[in-house]
PDB file of C-alpha atoms in Angstrom:
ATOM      1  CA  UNK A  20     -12.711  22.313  25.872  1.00 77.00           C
ATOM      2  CA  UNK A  21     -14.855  19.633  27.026  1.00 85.00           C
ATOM      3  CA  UNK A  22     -18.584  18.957  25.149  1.00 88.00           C
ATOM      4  CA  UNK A  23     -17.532  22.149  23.081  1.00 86.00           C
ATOM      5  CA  UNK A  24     -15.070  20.642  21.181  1.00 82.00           C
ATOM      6  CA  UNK A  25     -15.127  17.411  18.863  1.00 77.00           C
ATOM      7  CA  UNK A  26     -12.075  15.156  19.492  1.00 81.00           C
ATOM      8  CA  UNK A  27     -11.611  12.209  17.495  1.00 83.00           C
ATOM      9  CA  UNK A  28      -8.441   9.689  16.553  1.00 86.00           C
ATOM     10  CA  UNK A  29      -7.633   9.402  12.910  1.00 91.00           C
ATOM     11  CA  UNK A  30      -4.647   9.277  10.489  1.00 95.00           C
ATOM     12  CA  UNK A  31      -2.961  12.384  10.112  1.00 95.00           C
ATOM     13  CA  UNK A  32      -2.764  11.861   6.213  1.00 97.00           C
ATOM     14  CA  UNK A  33      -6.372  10.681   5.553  1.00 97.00           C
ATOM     15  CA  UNK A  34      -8.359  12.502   7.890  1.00 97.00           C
ATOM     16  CA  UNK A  35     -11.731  11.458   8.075  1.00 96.00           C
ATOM     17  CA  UNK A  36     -13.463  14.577   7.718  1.00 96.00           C
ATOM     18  CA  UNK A  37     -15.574  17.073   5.129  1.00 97.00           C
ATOM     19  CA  UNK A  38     -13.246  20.266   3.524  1.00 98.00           C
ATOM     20  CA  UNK A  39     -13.542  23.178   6.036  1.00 98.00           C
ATOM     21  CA  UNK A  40     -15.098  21.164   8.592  1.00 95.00           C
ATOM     22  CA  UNK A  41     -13.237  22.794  11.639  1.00 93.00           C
ATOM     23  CA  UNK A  42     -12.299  25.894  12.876  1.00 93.00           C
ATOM     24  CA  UNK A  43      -9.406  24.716  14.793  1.00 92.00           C
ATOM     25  CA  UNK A  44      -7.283  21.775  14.666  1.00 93.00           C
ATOM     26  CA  UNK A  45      -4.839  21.045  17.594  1.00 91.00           C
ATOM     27  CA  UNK A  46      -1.684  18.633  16.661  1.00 92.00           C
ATOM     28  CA  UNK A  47       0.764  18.301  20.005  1.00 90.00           C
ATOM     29  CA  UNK A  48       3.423  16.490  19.863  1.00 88.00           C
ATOM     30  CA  UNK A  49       2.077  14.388  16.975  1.00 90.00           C
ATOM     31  CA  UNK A  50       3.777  15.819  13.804  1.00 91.00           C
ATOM     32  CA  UNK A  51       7.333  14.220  14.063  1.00 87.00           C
ATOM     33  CA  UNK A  52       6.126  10.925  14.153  1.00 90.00           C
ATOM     34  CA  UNK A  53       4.355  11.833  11.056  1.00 93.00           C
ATOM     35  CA  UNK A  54       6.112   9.549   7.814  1.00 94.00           C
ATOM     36  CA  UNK A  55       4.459  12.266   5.542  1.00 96.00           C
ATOM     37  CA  UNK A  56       4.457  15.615   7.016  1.00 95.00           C
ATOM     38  CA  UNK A  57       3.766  17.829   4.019  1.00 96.00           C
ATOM     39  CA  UNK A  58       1.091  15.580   3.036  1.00 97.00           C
ATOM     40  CA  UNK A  59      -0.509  16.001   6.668  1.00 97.00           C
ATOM     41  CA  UNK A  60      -0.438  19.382   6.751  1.00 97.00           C
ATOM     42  CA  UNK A  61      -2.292  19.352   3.912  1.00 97.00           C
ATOM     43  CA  UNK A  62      -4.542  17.593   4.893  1.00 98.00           C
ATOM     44  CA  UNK A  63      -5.186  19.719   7.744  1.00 97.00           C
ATOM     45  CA  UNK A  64      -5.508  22.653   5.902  1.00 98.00           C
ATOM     46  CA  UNK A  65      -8.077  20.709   3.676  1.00 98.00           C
ATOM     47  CA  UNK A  66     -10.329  20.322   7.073  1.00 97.00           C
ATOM     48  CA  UNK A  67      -9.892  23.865   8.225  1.00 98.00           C
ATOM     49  CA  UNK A  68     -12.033  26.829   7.126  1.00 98.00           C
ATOM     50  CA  UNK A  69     -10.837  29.489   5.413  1.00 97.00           C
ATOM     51  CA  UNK A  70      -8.690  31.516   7.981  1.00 97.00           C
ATOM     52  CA  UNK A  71      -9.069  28.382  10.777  1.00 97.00           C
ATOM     53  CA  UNK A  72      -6.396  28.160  13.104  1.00 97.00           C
ATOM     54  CA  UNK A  73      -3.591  25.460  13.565  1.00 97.00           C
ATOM     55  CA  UNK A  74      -2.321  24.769  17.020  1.00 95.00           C
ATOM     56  CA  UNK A  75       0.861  22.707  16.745  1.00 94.00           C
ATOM     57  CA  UNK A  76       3.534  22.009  19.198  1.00 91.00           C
ATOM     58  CA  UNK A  77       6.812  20.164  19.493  1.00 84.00           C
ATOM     59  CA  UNK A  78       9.862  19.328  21.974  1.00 81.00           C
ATOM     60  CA  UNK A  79      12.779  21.264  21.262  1.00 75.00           C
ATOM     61  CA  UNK A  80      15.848  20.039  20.171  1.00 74.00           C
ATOM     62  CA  UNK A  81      17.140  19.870  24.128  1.00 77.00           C
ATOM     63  CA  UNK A  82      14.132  19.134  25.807  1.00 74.00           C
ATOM     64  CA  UNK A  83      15.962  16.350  27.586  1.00 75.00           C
ATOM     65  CA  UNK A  84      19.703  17.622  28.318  1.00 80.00           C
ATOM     66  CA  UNK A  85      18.588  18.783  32.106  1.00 83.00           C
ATOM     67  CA  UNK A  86      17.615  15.287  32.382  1.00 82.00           C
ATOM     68  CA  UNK A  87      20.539  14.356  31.215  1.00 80.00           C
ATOM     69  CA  UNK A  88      22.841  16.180  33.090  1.00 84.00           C
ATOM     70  CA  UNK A  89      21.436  15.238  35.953  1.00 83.00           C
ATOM     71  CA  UNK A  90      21.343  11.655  35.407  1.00 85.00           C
ATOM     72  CA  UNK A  91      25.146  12.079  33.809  1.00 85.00           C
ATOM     73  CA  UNK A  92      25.860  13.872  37.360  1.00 88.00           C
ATOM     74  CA  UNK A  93      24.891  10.866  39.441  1.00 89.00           C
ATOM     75  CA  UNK A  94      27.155   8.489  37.093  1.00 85.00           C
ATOM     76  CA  UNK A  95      24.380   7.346  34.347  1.00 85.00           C
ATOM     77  CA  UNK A  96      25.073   8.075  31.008  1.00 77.00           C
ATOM     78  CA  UNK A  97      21.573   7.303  28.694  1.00 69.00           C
ATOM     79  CA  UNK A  98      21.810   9.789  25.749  1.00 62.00           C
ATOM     80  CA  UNK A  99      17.731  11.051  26.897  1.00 57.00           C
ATOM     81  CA  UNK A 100      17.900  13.197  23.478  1.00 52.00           C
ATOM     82  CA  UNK A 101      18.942  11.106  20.980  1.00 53.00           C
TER      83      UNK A 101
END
């Protein structure tokens, strides 16, 4: 987004921000390493306007195995997943 969009570094569960300050909040790969998830989601919701949008994504739960196989196919077994 560029100089449209305001990007800043904070902690998930005290974010330094007014209520309804954003329209959109983007969280990638962020909210499993999050000790307090519930609590950061609500905090996110706190900075979002009413109707604002979350973007969140994630790894699945076999992101890794191709990697895995492969590496387990060429005689290195390093559990990528776990």
């Amino acid at each position: 987004f560029g100089a449209r969009a305001h990007y800043a570094l904070a902690d998930a569960l005290d974010l330094p921000f007014h209520d309804a300050a954003f329209d959109v909040v983007a969280a990638n790969h962020m909210l499993y390493h999050v000790r307090d998830r519930p609590r950061a989601l609500r905090e996110i919701r706190r900075v979002l306007v009413p109707g604002g949008v979350l973007f969140a994504s994630t790894v699945g739960e076999r992101h890794m195995i191709e990697l895995d196989e492969h590496l387990h196919a060429i005689g290195i077994d390093d559990d990528l997943q776990g």
